[in-house]
Amino acid sequence: MTLSRRTFVKVGGAALAMPLLGSRAFAQLEKIKIGFIYVGSINDNGYNYAHNQGRLYVEEQLGDKVETVYVENVPEGPDCERVLRELAQQGCNLIFATSFGFGDSVVKVAPQFPDIAFEHATGYMSGPNIGLYNARFYEGRAVCGTIAGHMSKTGKAGYIGSFPIPEVVMGINSFVLAARKVNPEFTIKPVYISTWNDPAKEADAARAMIDQGIDIVAQHTDGPAALQVAAERGIVGGFGQGADMSAFAPDTQLTAIIDHWGPHYLASAEAVLAGTWAPGNTWEGLKEDVVQMGPYGAKVPEDVRAAADEVKNGQIDGSFHIFTGPIKDNTGTERVAAGVTMTDAELLSMDWYVEGVEQPA
Amino acid sequence: MELTLAILITVVGASTPILIAALGELVVERAGVLNLGVEGMMLIGAIAGFVVQFHTGNPYLALLCGAAAGTAASLIFGFLTLSLSANQTATGLALTIFGTGFSALAGSSYSARPVTLMQPLFPADLATHPVLRVIFGYSFPVYFSFVMVVAIWYFLHKTRAGLILRAVGENDQSAHSIGYSVIGVRYLAVMFGGAMAGLAGACFPLLLTPQWAERMTAGRGWIAVALVVFASWKPFRLLGGAYLFGLVMTMELYAKAGGGPLSAVPSELWAALPYLATVVVLVLISIRRDASTNAPACLGKPFLPAN
């Protein structure tokens, strides 16, 4: 169900009038109420859509034992604090803040509600009742990069990024490392457009890159605009991001990285029900099914599918990690020695590009 | 050469919706009304155009319905500010917020639904010709926007109706005292502005990116409002201004994506250029004493007949 923010204010006011009793933290529960806040619209066909699919998954799996509420289009800033407080006062036992920029607000609000479990996606600040969760999207990028390395004729791909944050940089690096294992001459030039959602700008960025010789496009923004331009121009292809975008470009989507948060949300909900929830720091990927790959496009030949499957399966059984050295950065300096795998902490603070990435302007 | 042509074509695509919306706002402001709801009307036009294109596949009907939806939205603004004399700034802002929310609601069941782009107006031989496509490769709204620049200039400066409209914007009491219906003229101007904004919004799913996405105009309505001031309420300057903004927005992306001479210019400079240009133009305008700013004297003031 959707609640307007006005209703939240009313309900929040009533809850404020009641004394906040005791701190019997994380007792066993018969039924839980879960709140979700999204930075964008659940109809974006990408990131926020995927989080909402996770919410629906929990509802489907737990049936009567769960009630969920969500608030979409919450700006990253003071407004988020207000929404978090309202959800807490409304009786939520578990609250998911699903965007990186909600972190500061979660850290401020969570201590005021010690018997509510908070979980923050893609963040880094935890607390006694703040858990962190993230997905290894870079594993999916490695699969996409493998396909790009095989299929690109020009050896150049375009990559539309939102902001140069570690999450995006990591994805670019993973894509290029995988592509260069196939074609050592492969390069990309990332274009940052300073927004998660501006379809016309995403489309123009794709046009700008295609006009200058790329024949594969990847994006780390929330919508399918770049993929549609790829289809319009008839280049080799592109990738879905966050969700299967084949509806927008059936022949052009080579595969898609699908965020599948459902299993994680279900596990957290069950832990809260059982009274066993503790703040965790999970970072799951293809193996745990939190990151899934979409179906291969019709254009992708058998041998490329096999190569992509190999990279995918290697990451599932743990035999392959894309960030295993030797890795040089794009100035030629060796950053990771042969045989060494980067730690999660190093990945989460990645601020340099690997060889093959032209330094963005 | 080939790249230059490709850039030009992208520039035209980026500039067209801004130009169309700004032309509508120019006429509205010339009649003395400040409608800050352009962004909201564009979004309403975008979802209306998208829905019609999705169900009928007729882009001309989609454009028409986008314009009609924009007009309907502008009538809400018109009723509040003209009939009820509400504050224009606040009402315009409210219209933008309403348009954002309404379009999101109306479009909520249309996610993951692509449409087809509008085809070029001219035959394929011309439209896909390697060089001539720069002139003949566009669909209807692009040519429409150029025609409207001339038509609006002609209307405002060469026709009696245009003179009346300007009189209403410059001195509503005088226009009223010699028998012109100030409110009537302003209603027509506001509706025209709404139609143009709606049509500009419909250009997003029909010309630029064939999908519906919430807030897909992403602030371009505000650029259109700013451009009217930038152009000191003159249609041909508006044409120049819209293409300057379109050029700079596009060049930023080509510079970031490219190698060669383009990438020598830092992208931050490209991003800052439109605003630098705005400052320079505003300074130039204000040091010319004779023309002052050319703003319609009654801009933004509600009309209350003296007697």
mmCIF file of C-alpha atoms in Angstrom, chain B residues 53-258:
data_model
loop_
_atom_site.group_PDB
_atom_site.id
_atom_site.type_symbol
_atom_site.label_atom_id
_atom_site.label_comp_id
_atom_site.label_asym_id
_atom_site.label_seq_id
_atom_site.Cartn_x
_atom_site.Cartn_y
_atom_site.Cartn_z
ATOM 1 C CA GLN B 53 1.715 7.272 -29.171
ATOM 2 C CA PHE B 54 1.687 3.999 -27.253
ATOM 3 C CA HIS B 55 -1.955 3.244 -28.008
ATOM 4 C CA THR B 56 -2.350 4.670 -31.514
ATOM 5 C CA GLY B 57 1.175 4.851 -32.924
ATOM 6 C CA ASN B 58 0.204 8.132 -34.565
ATOM 7 C CA PRO B 59 2.859 10.693 -33.589
ATOM 8 C CA TYR B 60 0.920 13.672 -34.977
ATOM 9 C CA LEU B 61 -2.064 12.767 -32.832
ATOM 10 C CA ALA B 62 0.361 12.298 -29.931
ATOM 11 C CA LEU B 63 1.779 15.790 -30.412
ATOM 12 C CA LEU B 64 -1.714 17.219 -30.671
ATOM 13 C CA CYS B 65 -2.810 15.489 -27.479
ATOM 14 C CA GLY B 66 0.368 16.628 -25.734
ATOM 15 C CA ALA B 67 -0.489 20.199 -26.711
ATOM 16 C CA ALA B 68 -4.105 19.735 -25.607
ATOM 17 C CA ALA B 69 -3.024 18.339 -22.231
ATOM 18 C CA GLY B 70 -0.630 21.269 -21.767
ATOM 19 C CA THR B 71 -3.458 23.661 -22.587
ATOM 20 C CA ALA B 72 -5.741 21.993 -20.056
ATOM 21 C CA ALA B 73 -3.061 22.328 -17.384
ATOM 22 C CA SER B 74 -2.519 25.973 -18.280
ATOM 23 C CA LEU B 75 -6.227 26.631 -17.818
ATOM 24 C CA ILE B 76 -5.923 25.673 -14.147
ATOM 25 C CA PHE B 77 -3.204 28.299 -13.874
ATOM 26 C CA GLY B 78 -5.251 30.760 -15.902
ATOM 27 C CA PHE B 79 -8.353 30.339 -13.768
ATOM 28 C CA LEU B 80 -6.448 30.839 -10.520
ATOM 29 C CA THR B 81 -4.303 33.784 -11.591
ATOM 30 C CA LEU B 82 -6.600 35.575 -14.064
ATOM 31 C CA SER B 83 -10.111 34.917 -12.787
ATOM 32 C CA LEU B 84 -9.206 34.738 -9.101
ATOM 33 C CA SER B 85 -6.121 37.028 -9.223
ATOM 34 C CA ALA B 86 -3.986 34.553 -7.300
ATOM 35 C CA ASN B 87 -0.259 35.191 -6.999
ATOM 36 C CA GLN B 88 1.332 34.139 -10.304
ATOM 37 C CA THR B 89 4.691 33.038 -8.927
ATOM 38 C CA ALA B 90 3.174 30.753 -6.292
ATOM 39 C CA THR B 91 0.552 29.371 -8.678
ATOM 40 C CA GLY B 92 3.159 28.660 -11.346
ATOM 41 C CA LEU B 93 5.358 26.800 -8.886
ATOM 42 C CA ALA B 94 2.321 24.846 -7.725
ATOM 43 C CA LEU B 95 1.549 23.938 -11.333
ATOM 44 C CA THR B 96 5.053 22.511 -11.747
ATOM 45 C CA ILE B 97 4.685 20.421 -8.600
ATOM 46 C CA PHE B 98 1.222 19.301 -9.697
ATOM 47 C CA GLY B 99 2.452 18.412 -13.184
ATOM 48 C CA THR B 100 5.327 16.352 -11.781
ATOM 49 C CA GLY B 101 3.009 14.381 -9.508
ATOM 50 C CA PHE B 102 0.156 14.039 -11.957
ATOM 51 C CA SER B 103 2.367 12.806 -14.789
ATOM 52 C CA ALA B 104 3.968 10.262 -12.450
ATOM 53 C CA LEU B 105 0.544 9.005 -11.415
ATOM 54 C CA ALA B 106 -0.798 8.871 -14.968
ATOM 55 C CA GLY B 107 2.348 7.134 -16.179
ATOM 56 C CA SER B 108 2.683 4.598 -13.389
ATOM 57 C CA SER B 109 1.314 1.749 -15.480
ATOM 58 C CA TYR B 110 3.413 2.662 -18.520
ATOM 59 C CA SER B 111 6.860 1.771 -17.273
ATOM 60 C CA ALA B 112 8.758 -0.813 -19.304
ATOM 61 C CA ARG B 113 6.725 0.149 -22.381
ATOM 62 C CA PRO B 114 8.759 1.491 -25.282
ATOM 63 C CA VAL B 115 7.203 3.417 -28.166
ATOM 64 C CA THR B 116 8.496 4.177 -31.651
ATOM 65 C CA LEU B 117 10.220 7.435 -32.494
ATOM 66 C CA MET B 118 8.620 9.925 -34.856
ATOM 67 C CA GLN B 119 9.860 9.467 -38.421
ATOM 68 C CA PRO B 120 11.590 12.274 -40.362
ATOM 69 C CA LEU B 121 9.289 14.587 -42.285
ATOM 70 C CA PHE B 122 11.105 14.304 -45.596
ATOM 71 C CA PRO B 123 11.495 11.203 -47.819
ATOM 72 C CA ALA B 124 14.163 8.713 -46.791
ATOM 73 C CA ASP B 125 16.462 9.663 -49.721
ATOM 74 C CA LEU B 126 16.877 13.119 -48.242
ATOM 75 C CA ALA B 127 16.469 12.227 -44.574
ATOM 76 C CA THR B 128 19.249 9.636 -44.573
ATOM 77 C CA HIS B 129 21.557 11.323 -47.079
ATOM 78 C CA PRO B 130 25.001 11.556 -45.449
ATOM 79 C CA VAL B 131 25.166 15.356 -45.740
ATOM 80 C CA LEU B 132 21.666 16.616 -46.479
ATOM 81 C CA ARG B 133 20.266 14.872 -43.422
ATOM 82 C CA VAL B 134 21.583 17.805 -41.452
ATOM 83 C CA ILE B 135 18.792 19.821 -43.088
ATOM 84 C CA PHE B 136 16.189 17.202 -43.990
ATOM 85 C CA GLY B 137 16.737 14.532 -41.359
ATOM 86 C CA TYR B 138 14.354 15.760 -38.664
ATOM 87 C CA SER B 139 10.775 15.114 -37.788
ATOM 88 C CA PHE B 140 7.954 17.628 -37.795
ATOM 89 C CA PRO B 141 8.495 19.453 -34.446
ATOM 90 C CA VAL B 142 11.946 20.701 -35.477
ATOM 91 C CA TYR B 143 10.615 22.521 -38.569
ATOM 92 C CA PHE B 144 7.583 23.607 -36.587
ATOM 93 C CA SER B 145 9.837 25.308 -34.018
ATOM 94 C CA PHE B 146 11.595 27.361 -36.726
ATOM 95 C CA VAL B 147 8.330 28.350 -38.344
ATOM 96 C CA MET B 148 6.998 29.419 -34.966
ATOM 97 C CA VAL B 149 9.971 31.706 -34.319
ATOM 98 C CA VAL B 150 9.122 33.671 -37.453
ATOM 99 C CA ALA B 151 5.370 33.429 -36.922
ATOM 100 C CA ILE B 152 5.548 34.730 -33.350
ATOM 101 C CA TRP B 153 7.876 37.561 -34.350
ATOM 102 C CA TYR B 154 5.487 38.490 -37.157
ATOM 103 C CA PHE B 155 2.455 38.213 -34.907
ATOM 104 C CA LEU B 156 3.919 40.369 -32.144
ATOM 105 C CA HIS B 157 5.362 43.102 -34.309
ATOM 106 C CA LYS B 158 3.385 43.163 -37.547
ATOM 107 C CA THR B 159 -0.185 42.425 -36.622
ATOM 108 C CA ARG B 160 -2.871 44.341 -34.808
ATOM 109 C CA ALA B 161 -3.636 41.396 -32.529
ATOM 110 C CA GLY B 162 0.035 41.282 -31.553
ATOM 111 C CA LEU B 163 -0.020 44.958 -30.749
ATOM 112 C CA ILE B 164 -3.031 44.448 -28.497
ATOM 113 C CA LEU B 165 -1.295 41.577 -26.754
ATOM 114 C CA ARG B 166 1.789 43.695 -26.144
ATOM 115 C CA ALA B 167 -0.364 46.587 -24.944
ATOM 116 C CA VAL B 168 -2.022 44.300 -22.412
ATOM 117 C CA GLY B 169 1.420 43.284 -21.177
ATOM 118 C CA GLU B 170 2.839 46.810 -21.056
ATOM 119 C CA ASN B 171 -0.104 48.705 -19.589
ATOM 120 C CA ASP B 172 -3.149 46.691 -18.702
ATOM 121 C CA GLN B 173 -5.140 49.661 -17.348
ATOM 122 C CA SER B 174 -4.799 51.596 -20.612
ATOM 123 C CA ALA B 175 -5.676 48.571 -22.718
ATOM 124 C CA HIS B 176 -8.700 48.027 -20.520
ATOM 125 C CA SER B 177 -9.744 51.687 -20.687
ATOM 126 C CA ILE B 178 -9.888 51.653 -24.470
ATOM 127 C CA GLY B 179 -12.048 48.567 -24.427
ATOM 128 C CA TYR B 180 -9.782 45.548 -24.800
ATOM 129 C CA SER B 181 -10.463 42.509 -22.667
ATOM 130 C CA VAL B 182 -7.261 42.181 -20.662
ATOM 131 C CA ILE B 183 -8.339 38.941 -19.017
ATOM 132 C CA GLY B 184 -9.521 37.498 -22.340
ATOM 133 C CA VAL B 185 -6.213 38.253 -24.087
ATOM 134 C CA ARG B 186 -4.250 36.857 -21.175
ATOM 135 C CA TYR B 187 -6.325 33.657 -21.160
ATOM 136 C CA LEU B 188 -5.540 33.117 -24.841
ATOM 137 C CA ALA B 189 -1.846 33.792 -24.243
ATOM 138 C CA VAL B 190 -1.713 31.416 -21.271
ATOM 139 C CA MET B 191 -3.459 28.697 -23.309
ATOM 140 C CA PHE B 192 -1.012 29.180 -26.162
ATOM 141 C CA GLY B 193 1.863 28.878 -23.695
ATOM 142 C CA GLY B 194 0.321 25.695 -22.321
ATOM 143 C CA ALA B 195 -0.088 24.191 -25.777
ATOM 144 C CA MET B 196 3.537 24.943 -26.674
ATOM 145 C CA ALA B 197 4.827 23.549 -23.362
ATOM 146 C CA GLY B 198 2.713 20.414 -23.779
ATOM 147 C CA LEU B 199 3.994 19.943 -27.310
ATOM 148 C CA ALA B 200 7.560 20.477 -26.134
ATOM 149 C CA GLY B 201 6.997 17.826 -23.471
ATOM 150 C CA ALA B 202 5.598 15.386 -26.032
ATOM 151 C CA CYS B 203 8.871 15.796 -27.975
ATOM 152 C CA PHE B 204 10.710 13.875 -25.225
ATOM 153 C CA PRO B 205 9.126 10.473 -25.851
ATOM 154 C CA LEU B 206 8.633 11.142 -29.588
ATOM 155 C CA LEU B 207 12.010 12.621 -30.562
ATOM 156 C CA LEU B 208 14.612 12.047 -27.898
ATOM 157 C CA THR B 209 14.088 8.833 -25.977
ATOM 158 C CA PRO B 210 11.093 6.623 -26.842
ATOM 159 C CA GLN B 211 9.952 5.740 -23.339
ATOM 160 C CA TRP B 212 8.140 7.239 -20.383
ATOM 161 C CA ALA B 213 10.223 8.059 -17.324
ATOM 162 C CA GLU B 214 9.115 10.130 -14.365
ATOM 163 C CA ARG B 215 10.468 13.679 -14.452
ATOM 164 C CA MET B 216 11.915 12.955 -17.878
ATOM 165 C CA THR B 217 12.120 16.634 -18.808
ATOM 166 C CA ALA B 218 14.667 16.963 -15.977
ATOM 167 C CA GLY B 219 14.554 20.728 -15.506
ATOM 168 C CA ARG B 220 14.455 21.838 -19.145
ATOM 169 C CA GLY B 221 11.235 23.745 -18.471
ATOM 170 C CA TRP B 222 13.201 25.955 -16.133
ATOM 171 C CA ILE B 223 15.843 26.545 -18.789
ATOM 172 C CA ALA B 224 12.998 27.639 -21.096
ATOM 173 C CA VAL B 225 11.735 30.134 -18.505
ATOM 174 C CA ALA B 226 15.244 31.514 -17.990
ATOM 175 C CA LEU B 227 15.818 31.762 -21.743
ATOM 176 C CA VAL B 228 12.911 34.167 -22.150
ATOM 177 C CA VAL B 229 14.702 36.628 -19.885
ATOM 178 C CA PHE B 230 18.025 35.814 -21.551
ATOM 179 C CA ALA B 231 16.443 36.663 -24.919
ATOM 180 C CA SER B 232 14.942 39.878 -23.513
ATOM 181 C CA TRP B 233 11.494 38.742 -24.743
ATOM 182 C CA LYS B 234 12.531 38.654 -28.428
ATOM 183 C CA PRO B 235 11.789 35.580 -30.595
ATOM 184 C CA PHE B 236 14.980 35.617 -32.695
ATOM 185 C CA ARG B 237 17.197 36.058 -29.670
ATOM 186 C CA LEU B 238 15.293 33.176 -28.143
ATOM 187 C CA LEU B 239 16.211 31.024 -31.134
ATOM 188 C CA GLY B 240 19.856 31.933 -30.614
ATOM 189 C CA GLY B 241 19.633 31.341 -26.878
ATOM 190 C CA ALA B 242 17.955 27.929 -27.180
ATOM 191 C CA TYR B 243 20.583 26.752 -29.669
ATOM 192 C CA LEU B 244 23.391 28.145 -27.530
ATOM 193 C CA PHE B 245 22.126 26.120 -24.569
ATOM 194 C CA GLY B 246 21.532 23.064 -26.757
ATOM 195 C CA LEU B 247 25.017 23.384 -28.261
ATOM 196 C CA VAL B 248 26.707 23.681 -24.917
ATOM 197 C CA MET B 249 24.716 20.833 -23.334
ATOM 198 C CA THR B 250 25.615 18.619 -26.277
ATOM 199 C CA MET B 251 29.250 19.684 -26.589
ATOM 200 C CA GLU B 252 29.795 18.830 -22.946
ATOM 201 C CA LEU B 253 28.877 15.215 -23.731
ATOM 202 C CA TYR B 254 30.829 15.020 -26.999
ATOM 203 C CA ALA B 255 33.868 16.538 -25.294
ATOM 204 C CA LYS B 256 33.661 14.017 -22.477
ATOM 205 C CA ALA B 257 33.165 11.102 -24.853
ATOM 206 C CA GLY B 258 35.720 12.058 -27.456
#
